[in-house]
PDB file of C-alpha atoms in Angstrom:
ATOM      1  CA  MET A1461     140.114  79.479  77.106  1.00  0.00           C
ATOM      2  CA  LEU A1462     138.112  80.166  80.424  1.00  0.00           C
ATOM      3  CA  ARG A1463     136.262  83.436  79.921  1.00  0.00           C
ATOM      4  CA  LYS A1464     136.641  85.940  82.698  1.00  0.00           C
ATOM      5  CA  ILE A1465     133.799  88.341  82.537  1.00  0.00           C
ATOM      6  CA  VAL A1466     132.891  91.384  84.775  1.00  0.00           C
ATOM      7  CA  VAL A1467     129.698  93.712  84.834  1.00  0.00           C
ATOM      8  CA  ILE A1468     130.322  97.408  85.240  1.00  0.00           C
ATOM      9  CA  SER A1469     127.747 100.085  86.311  1.00  0.00           C
ATOM     10  CA  PRO A1470     128.382 103.468  86.722  1.00  0.00           C
ATOM     11  CA  VAL A1471     126.421 104.777  89.617  1.00  0.00           C
ATOM     12  CA  TYR A1472     125.642 108.519  90.537  1.00  0.00           C
ATOM     13  CA  ASN A1473     123.251 109.296  93.298  1.00  0.00           C
ATOM     14  CA  GLU A1474     120.996 106.159  92.342  1.00  0.00           C
ATOM     15  CA  GLU A1475     119.998 105.401  96.226  1.00  0.00           C
ATOM     16  CA  LYS A1476     116.572 104.785  94.425  1.00  0.00           C
ATOM     17  CA  TYR A1477     117.732 101.643  92.546  1.00  0.00           C
ATOM     18  CA  LEU A1478     120.842 100.485  93.509  1.00  0.00           C
ATOM     19  CA  LEU A1479     119.302  97.190  95.937  1.00  0.00           C
ATOM     20  CA  GLU A1480     116.617  96.725  93.641  1.00  0.00           C
ATOM     21  CA  TYR A1481     119.627  96.701  90.588  1.00  0.00           C
ATOM     22  CA  TYR A1482     121.866  94.423  92.358  1.00  0.00           C
ATOM     23  CA  LYS A1483     118.772  91.839  93.398  1.00  0.00           C
ATOM     24  CA  ALA A1484     117.809  91.866  89.548  1.00  0.00           C
ATOM     25  CA  ILE A1485     121.664  91.563  88.304  1.00  0.00           C
ATOM     26  CA  ARG A1486     122.062  88.054  90.812  1.00  0.00           C
ATOM     27  CA  LYS A1487     119.085  86.762  89.701  1.00  0.00           C
ATOM     28  CA  ASN A1488     120.583  86.489  86.381  1.00  0.00           C
ATOM     29  CA  TYR A1489     124.489  86.932  86.876  1.00  0.00           C
ATOM     30  CA  LEU A1490     126.494  85.141  89.678  1.00  0.00           C
ATOM     31  CA  GLY A1491     130.342  86.780  88.720  1.00  0.00           C
ATOM     32  CA  PRO A1492     131.947  90.039  89.049  1.00  0.00           C
ATOM     33  CA  ILE A1493     130.357  92.947  89.513  1.00  0.00           C
ATOM     34  CA  LEU A1494     132.103  96.450  89.054  1.00  0.00           C
ATOM     35  CA  PHE A1495     130.343  99.639  90.436  1.00  0.00           C
ATOM     36  CA  VAL A1496     131.950 102.992  89.303  1.00  0.00           C
ATOM     37  CA  ASP A1497     130.413 105.562  92.158  1.00  0.00           C
ATOM     38  CA  ASP A1498     130.635 108.686  90.056  1.00  0.00           C
ATOM     39  CA  GLY A1499     131.088 111.000  93.578  1.00  0.00           C
ATOM     40  CA  SER A1500     127.445 110.521  94.194  1.00  0.00           C
ATOM     41  CA  THR A1501     126.085 112.530  96.740  1.00  0.00           C
ATOM     42  CA  ASP A1502     123.077 110.933  98.220  1.00  0.00           C
ATOM     43  CA  PHE A1503     122.911 107.354  99.866  1.00  0.00           C
ATOM     44  CA  SER A1504     124.649 105.521  96.859  1.00  0.00           C
ATOM     45  CA  SER A1505     127.506 105.353  98.576  1.00  0.00           C
ATOM     46  CA  LYS A1506     126.851 103.863 101.654  1.00  0.00           C
ATOM     47  CA  ILE A1507     124.499 101.218  99.858  1.00  0.00           C
ATOM     48  CA  LEU A1508     127.472 100.167  97.567  1.00  0.00           C
ATOM     49  CA  LYS A1509     130.071  99.874 100.878  1.00  0.00           C
ATOM     50  CA  GLU A1510     127.268  97.423 102.247  1.00  0.00           C
ATOM     51  CA  ILE A1511     126.742  95.192  98.985  1.00  0.00           C
ATOM     52  CA  CYS A1512     130.402  94.892  98.554  1.00  0.00           C
ATOM     53  CA  ASN A1513     130.760  93.822 102.189  1.00  0.00           C
ATOM     54  CA  LEU A1514     128.135  91.130 101.226  1.00  0.00           C
ATOM     55  CA  ASP A1515     128.907  90.047  97.981  1.00  0.00           C
ATOM     56  CA  THR A1516     132.992  89.666  97.655  1.00  0.00           C
ATOM     57  CA  ASP A1517     132.231  89.434  93.905  1.00  0.00           C
ATOM     58  CA  CYS A1518     131.578  93.022  94.016  1.00  0.00           C
ATOM     59  CA  ASP A1519     133.669  96.173  93.636  1.00  0.00           C
ATOM     60  CA  CYS A1520     133.596  99.789  93.858  1.00  0.00           C
ATOM     61  CA  ILE A1521     135.853 102.332  93.046  1.00  0.00           C
ATOM     62  CA  ARG A1522     134.759 105.674  93.861  1.00  0.00           C
ATOM     63  CA  HIS A1523     136.094 109.381  92.320  1.00  0.00           C
ATOM     64  CA  PRO A1524     136.121 112.104  94.776  1.00  0.00           C
ATOM     65  CA  SER A1525     133.570 113.945  93.120  1.00  0.00           C
ATOM     66  CA  ARG A1526     131.780 113.510  89.764  1.00  0.00           C
ATOM     67  CA  LYS A1527     133.582 113.467  86.493  1.00  0.00           C
ATOM     68  CA  GLY A1528     130.751 112.269  84.107  1.00  0.00           C
ATOM     69  CA  TYR A1529     129.064 108.865  82.510  1.00  0.00           C
ATOM     70  CA  GLY A1530     131.892 108.564  80.055  1.00  0.00           C
ATOM     71  CA  ALA A1531     134.753 108.999  82.899  1.00  0.00           C
ATOM     72  CA  ALA A1532     132.982 106.392  84.944  1.00  0.00           C
ATOM     73  CA  LEU A1533     132.937 103.901  82.280  1.00  0.00           C
ATOM     74  CA  ILE A1534     136.811 104.586  81.179  1.00  0.00           C
ATOM     75  CA  THR A1535     137.715 103.979  84.909  1.00  0.00           C
ATOM     76  CA  GLY A1536     135.463 100.997  84.602  1.00  0.00           C
ATOM     77  CA  PHE A1537     137.645  99.694  81.396  1.00  0.00           C
ATOM     78  CA  ASN A1538     140.537 100.644  83.081  1.00  0.00           C
ATOM     79  CA  TYR A1539     139.711  98.293  85.802  1.00  0.00           C
ATOM     80  CA  SER A1540     138.968  95.322  83.187  1.00  0.00           C
ATOM     81  CA  LEU A1541     141.955  95.627  81.401  1.00  0.00           C
ATOM     82  CA  LYS A1542     144.387  95.691  84.568  1.00  0.00           C
ATOM     83  CA  ASP A1543     142.607  92.662  85.967  1.00  0.00           C
ATOM     84  CA  LYS A1544     142.598  90.920  82.799  1.00  0.00           C
ATOM     85  CA  PHE A1545     138.981  90.150  81.881  1.00  0.00           C
ATOM     86  CA  ASN A1546     137.949  88.818  78.554  1.00  0.00           C
ATOM     87  CA  ILE A1547     134.093  90.180  78.715  1.00  0.00           C
ATOM     88  CA  VAL A1548     133.082  93.286  79.708  1.00  0.00           C
ATOM     89  CA  VAL A1549     129.611  94.097  80.231  1.00  0.00           C
ATOM     90  CA  THR A1550     128.081  97.365  80.868  1.00  0.00           C
ATOM     91  CA  VAL A1551     124.599  98.159  82.798  1.00  0.00           C
ATOM     92  CA  ASP A1552     123.121 100.983  83.861  1.00  0.00           C
ATOM     93  CA  VAL A1553     121.803 100.629  87.537  1.00  0.00           C
ATOM     94  CA  ASP A1554     118.337 102.698  86.957  1.00  0.00           C
ATOM     95  CA  LEU A1555     116.394  99.903  85.844  1.00  0.00           C
ATOM     96  CA  GLN A1556     116.235 100.956  82.299  1.00  0.00           C
ATOM     97  CA  HIS A1557     118.200  97.838  80.911  1.00  0.00           C
ATOM     98  CA  ASP A1558     116.838  94.389  81.894  1.00  0.00           C
ATOM     99  CA  PRO A1559     119.565  92.142  83.393  1.00  0.00           C
ATOM    100  CA  LYS A1560     117.443  89.158  82.109  1.00  0.00           C
ATOM    101  CA  TYR A1561     119.099  90.021  78.889  1.00  0.00           C
ATOM    102  CA  LEU A1562     122.852  89.577  80.357  1.00  0.00           C
ATOM    103  CA  PRO A1563     123.366  85.737  79.628  1.00  0.00           C
ATOM    104  CA  VAL A1564     122.322  86.870  75.675  1.00  0.00           C
ATOM    105  CA  PHE A1565     124.890  89.351  75.838  1.00  0.00           C
ATOM    106  CA  ILE A1566     127.366  87.130  77.061  1.00  0.00           C
ATOM    107  CA  ASP A1567     126.333  84.316  74.789  1.00  0.00           C
ATOM    108  CA  LYS A1568     126.628  86.850  71.512  1.00  0.00           C
ATOM    109  CA  LEU A1569     130.333  87.367  72.801  1.00  0.00           C
ATOM    110  CA  ASN A1570     131.459  83.942  71.539  1.00  0.00           C
ATOM    111  CA  GLU A1571     130.695  85.164  68.091  1.00  0.00           C
ATOM    112  CA  TYR A1572     131.633  89.079  67.820  1.00  0.00           C
ATOM    113  CA  ASP A1573     133.662  91.849  69.557  1.00  0.00           C
ATOM    114  CA  VAL A1574     130.853  94.521  70.355  1.00  0.00           C
ATOM    115  CA  VAL A1575     127.499  93.479  71.448  1.00  0.00           C
ATOM    116  CA  LEU A1576     125.316  96.534  71.337  1.00  0.00           C
ATOM    117  CA  GLY A1577     121.582  96.855  72.965  1.00  0.00           C
ATOM    118  CA  SER A1578     118.455  98.474  70.779  1.00  0.00           C
ATOM    119  CA  ARG A1579     115.666  99.685  72.263  1.00  0.00           C
ATOM    120  CA  TYR A1580     114.644 100.344  68.543  1.00  0.00           C
ATOM    121  CA  LEU A1581     114.357  96.713  67.288  1.00  0.00           C
ATOM    122  CA  GLN A1582     111.181  95.600  68.916  1.00  0.00           C
ATOM    123  CA  ILE A1583     108.016  96.419  67.429  1.00  0.00           C
ATOM    124  CA  GLY A1584     105.781  98.750  69.228  1.00  0.00           C
ATOM    125  CA  SER A1585     109.401  99.733  71.577  1.00  0.00           C
ATOM    126  CA  CYS A1586     109.095 103.351  70.451  1.00  0.00           C
ATOM    127  CA  LEU A1587     106.313 103.766  72.431  1.00  0.00           C
ATOM    128  CA  ASN A1588     107.617 104.142  76.040  1.00  0.00           C
ATOM    129  CA  ILE A1589     110.787 106.377  74.718  1.00  0.00           C
ATOM    130  CA  PRO A1590     110.442 110.149  75.655  1.00  0.00           C
ATOM    131  CA  LYS A1591     109.814 112.412  72.212  1.00  0.00           C
ATOM    132  CA  ASP A1592     113.323 114.152  72.556  1.00  0.00           C
ATOM    133  CA  ARG A1593     114.994 110.983  72.742  1.00  0.00           C
ATOM    134  CA  LEU A1594     113.532 109.440  70.271  1.00  0.00           C
ATOM    135  CA  ILE A1595     113.587 112.644  68.074  1.00  0.00           C
ATOM    136  CA  ILE A1596     117.323 112.630  68.601  1.00  0.00           C
ATOM    137  CA  ASN A1597     118.043 109.132  68.541  1.00  0.00           C
ATOM    138  CA  ARG A1598     117.164 108.596  64.899  1.00  0.00           C
ATOM    139  CA  TYR A1599     118.490 111.483  63.762  1.00  0.00           C
ATOM    140  CA  ILE A1600     122.067 110.663  64.827  1.00  0.00           C
ATOM    141  CA  SER A1601     121.348 107.251  63.541  1.00  0.00           C
ATOM    142  CA  ARG A1602     120.790 108.787  60.500  1.00  0.00           C
ATOM    143  CA  VAL A1603     123.724 110.722  60.715  1.00  0.00           C
ATOM    144  CA  LEU A1604     126.071 107.756  61.408  1.00  0.00           C
ATOM    145  CA  GLU A1605     124.791 105.881  58.705  1.00  0.00           C
ATOM    146  CA  ILE A1606     125.466 108.384  56.264  1.00  0.00           C
ATOM    147  CA  LYS A1607     128.840 109.150  57.674  1.00  0.00           C
ATOM    148  CA  LEU A1608     130.007 105.861  58.321  1.00  0.00           C
ATOM    149  CA  ASN A1609     128.056 103.774  55.818  1.00  0.00           C
ATOM    150  CA  LYS A1610     127.204 101.690  58.797  1.00  0.00           C
ATOM    151  CA  LYS A1611     123.960 101.280  60.549  1.00  0.00           C
ATOM    152  CA  PHE A1612     123.182 102.010  64.019  1.00  0.00           C
ATOM    153  CA  SER A1613     119.318 101.531  65.249  1.00  0.00           C
ATOM    154  CA  ASP A1614     120.396 102.946  69.210  1.00  0.00           C
ATOM    155  CA  PRO A1615     123.605 104.872  69.257  1.00  0.00           C
ATOM    156  CA  PHE A1616     123.092 105.944  72.988  1.00  0.00           C
ATOM    157  CA  CYS A1617     122.096 102.740  74.563  1.00  0.00           C
ATOM    158  CA  GLY A1618     124.482 102.189  77.298  1.00  0.00           C
ATOM    159  CA  PHE A1619     123.541  98.234  77.269  1.00  0.00           C
ATOM    160  CA  ARG A1620     126.797  96.696  75.490  1.00  0.00           C
ATOM    161  CA  GLY A1621     129.161  94.346  75.631  1.00  0.00           C
ATOM    162  CA  TYR A1622     133.022  94.126  74.188  1.00  0.00           C
ATOM    163  CA  LYS A1623     135.773  91.822  74.497  1.00  0.00           C
ATOM    164  CA  THR A1624     138.437  93.227  76.040  1.00  0.00           C
ATOM    165  CA  ASN A1625     140.833  93.350  73.073  1.00  0.00           C
ATOM    166  CA  PHE A1626     138.512  95.726  71.768  1.00  0.00           C
ATOM    167  CA  LEU A1627     138.387  98.118  74.764  1.00  0.00           C
ATOM    168  CA  LYS A1628     142.200  97.894  75.016  1.00  0.00           C
ATOM    169  CA  ASN A1629     142.542  99.004  71.502  1.00  0.00           C
ATOM    170  CA  ALA A1630     139.765 101.376  71.983  1.00  0.00           C
ATOM    171  CA  ASN A1631     140.810 105.845  72.030  1.00  0.00           C
ATOM    172  CA  LEU A1632     138.098 107.000  74.764  1.00  0.00           C
ATOM    173  CA  LYS A1633     138.604 110.360  75.766  1.00  0.00           C
ATOM    174  CA  GLU A1634     135.098 111.760  76.547  1.00  0.00           C
ATOM    175  CA  ASN A1635     133.899 112.180  79.993  1.00  0.00           C
ATOM    176  CA  SER A1636     130.237 112.509  79.244  1.00  0.00           C
ATOM    177  CA  TYR A1637     127.075 110.634  77.474  1.00  0.00           C
ATOM    178  CA  GLY A1638     128.792 111.302  73.976  1.00  0.00           C
ATOM    179  CA  ILE A1639     131.275 108.430  75.148  1.00  0.00           C
ATOM    180  CA  ALA A1640     128.573 105.907  73.140  1.00  0.00           C
ATOM    181  CA  LEU A1641     129.474 107.736  70.201  1.00  0.00           C
ATOM    182  CA  GLU A1642     133.225 107.769  70.290  1.00  0.00           C
ATOM    183  CA  ILE A1643     132.780 103.873  71.086  1.00  0.00           C
ATOM    184  CA  LEU A1644     130.692 103.218  67.761  1.00  0.00           C
ATOM    185  CA  PHE A1645     133.624 105.319  65.417  1.00  0.00           C
ATOM    186  CA  GLU A1646     135.977 102.713  67.491  1.00  0.00           C
ATOM    187  CA  ILE A1647     133.897  99.790  66.111  1.00  0.00           C
ATOM    188  CA  VAL A1648     134.293 101.037  62.619  1.00  0.00           C
ATOM    189  CA  ARG A1649     137.968 102.161  63.082  1.00  0.00           C
ATOM    190  CA  GLN A1650     138.980  99.106  64.514  1.00  0.00           C
ATOM    191  CA  LYS A1651     136.941  96.768  61.743  1.00  0.00           C
ATOM    192  CA  VAL A1652     135.820  94.724  64.793  1.00  0.00           C
ATOM    193  CA  ASN A1653     132.369  92.354  64.153  1.00  0.00           C
ATOM    194  CA  TYR A1654     129.568  93.774  65.921  1.00  0.00           C
ATOM    195  CA  VAL A1655     125.876  92.948  66.694  1.00  0.00           C
ATOM    196  CA  GLU A1656     122.793  94.635  67.455  1.00  0.00           C
ATOM    197  CA  ILE A1657     120.370  92.745  69.630  1.00  0.00           C
ATOM    198  CA  PRO A1658     116.860  94.172  71.002  1.00  0.00           C
ATOM    199  CA  ILE A1659     116.236  94.755  74.842  1.00  0.00           C
ATOM    200  CA  GLU A1660     112.875  96.289  75.753  1.00  0.00           C
ATOM    201  CA  ALA A1661     112.836 100.291  76.314  1.00  0.00           C
ATOM    202  CA  ILE A1662     111.924 100.737  80.028  1.00  0.00           C
ATOM    203  CA  TYR A1663     111.811 104.280  81.730  1.00  0.00           C
ATOM    204  CA  HIS A1664     110.620 104.557  85.265  1.00  0.00           C
ATOM    205  CA  ASP A1665     111.008 108.074  85.767  1.00  0.00           C
ATOM    206  CA  MET A1666     109.862 109.869  82.589  1.00  0.00           C
ATOM    207  CA  ASN A1667     111.408 113.368  84.677  1.00  0.00           C
ATOM    208  CA  ARG A1668     114.768 111.850  84.640  1.00  0.00           C
ATOM    209  CA  LYS A1669     116.927 114.571  83.765  1.00  0.00           C
ATOM    210  CA  PHE A1670     120.609 114.558  81.574  1.00  0.00           C
ATOM    211  CA  LEU A1671     123.667 116.425  83.494  1.00  0.00           C
ATOM    212  CA  ASP A1672     126.647 118.356  82.003  1.00  0.00           C
ATOM    213  CA  GLY A1673     123.620 120.736  81.061  1.00  0.00           C
ATOM    214  CA  LEU A1674     122.364 118.185  78.504  1.00  0.00           C
ATOM    215  CA  ASP A1675     118.511 118.062  79.583  1.00  0.00           C
ATOM    216  CA  ASN A1676     117.924 120.950  76.948  1.00  0.00           C
ATOM    217  CA  PRO A1677     117.383 118.710  73.753  1.00  0.00           C
ATOM    218  CA  ARG A1678     118.948 121.381  71.328  1.00  0.00           C
ATOM    219  CA  ASN A1679     122.513 121.414  73.697  1.00  0.00           C
ATOM    220  CA  ARG A1680     122.263 117.524  73.613  1.00  0.00           C
ATOM    221  CA  LEU A1681     121.827 117.475  69.877  1.00  0.00           C
ATOM    222  CA  LEU A1682     124.456 120.333  69.136  1.00  0.00           C
ATOM    223  CA  TYR A1683     126.750 118.124  71.914  1.00  0.00           C
ATOM    224  CA  TYR A1684     126.621 115.078  69.865  1.00  0.00           C
ATOM    225  CA  LEU A1685     126.831 116.517  66.443  1.00  0.00           C
ATOM    226  CA  ASN A1686     129.981 118.217  67.634  1.00  0.00           C
ATOM    227  CA  ILE A1687     131.760 114.725  68.937  1.00  0.00           C
ATOM    228  CA  ILE A1688     131.204 113.374  65.563  1.00  0.00           C
ATOM    229  CA  GLN A1689     132.384 116.391  63.710  1.00  0.00           C
ATOM    230  CA  ARG A1690     135.647 115.978  65.468  1.00  0.00           C
ATOM    231  CA  LYS A1691     135.848 112.065  64.820  1.00  0.00           C
ATOM    232  CA  LEU A1692     135.361 112.538  61.206  1.00  0.00           C
ATOM    233  CA  GLU A1693     138.048 115.200  61.588  1.00  0.00           C
ATOM    234  CA  GLU A1694     140.072 112.699  63.256  1.00  0.00           C
ATOM    235  CA  ILE A1695     139.490 110.064  60.535  1.00  0.00           C
ATOM    236  CA  TYR A1696     139.989 112.581  57.661  1.00  0.00           C
ATOM    237  CA  GLU A1697     143.192 113.677  59.345  1.00  0.00           C
ATOM    238  CA  LYS A1698     145.002 110.094  59.571  1.00  0.00           C
ATOM    239  CA  GLN A1699     143.802 109.511  55.841  1.00  0.00           C
ATOM    240  CA  ASN A1700     145.503 112.426  54.654  1.00  0.00           C
ATOM    241  CA  ASN A1701     148.515 111.867  56.452  1.00  0.00           C
ATOM    242  CA  ASP A1702     148.569 108.186  55.545  1.00  0.00           C
ATOM    243  CA  ASN A1703     148.156 109.181  51.857  1.00  0.00           C
ATOM    244  CA  LYS A1704     151.638 111.569  52.658  1.00  0.00           C
ATOM    245  CA  SER A1705     153.226 108.994  53.507  1.00  0.00           C
ATOM    246  CA  THR A1706     152.003 106.474  50.959  1.00  0.00           C
ATOM    247  CA  SER A1707     153.581 108.647  48.163  1.00  0.00           C
ATOM    248  CA  ARG A1708     157.115 109.371  49.577  1.00  0.00           C
TER     249      ARG A1708
END
């Protein structure tokens, strides 16, 4: 069966990186790209329009105002399902994700339903990661391992690949960064095959901030823990309902 592949890239005020990112992608991948402009207020929209005018394999959906990173991904996932793509790879445009790994992701999706990039599998890679992100990543990874009995070494890496059958059955609601955690819970819920592959940890701007009031590490950690608690409660509720149905 011919595989129909699309790369999805959320965009919010990325005028600094967009052209360089586009050129880097095209060195490694020549198929369709969907940019989801999440209400950018800089020149990102203009740059995206120029890219899409020159490259007919590029498309752009624009949110009139900012909805959040997760909302941008959900818009992209819905696009992939509507246009009957088989494979989706998500790549951030800030050049933290080296497009040289794209062929590896696409190849691995021959064997797996989900491919997760991990910045923590390469020896010495943690040296490049800001301390607060490293601590939170490790803590959340451990919490997930305890609660789900699954090892996710990099719960928040946005460089991921999916078969669209997985996305079709996924219940994703989180509009902000926590969508990364929702996806991991979906992997467990759907019992799909997944693999982690090592990627480089690249940070061009060590002062890059989180949005949605999450730049404060404590706020960010509490936000992630709240999502985990909510998803666990959903699991327990379903188990209780299933048990009640069985006992009738």
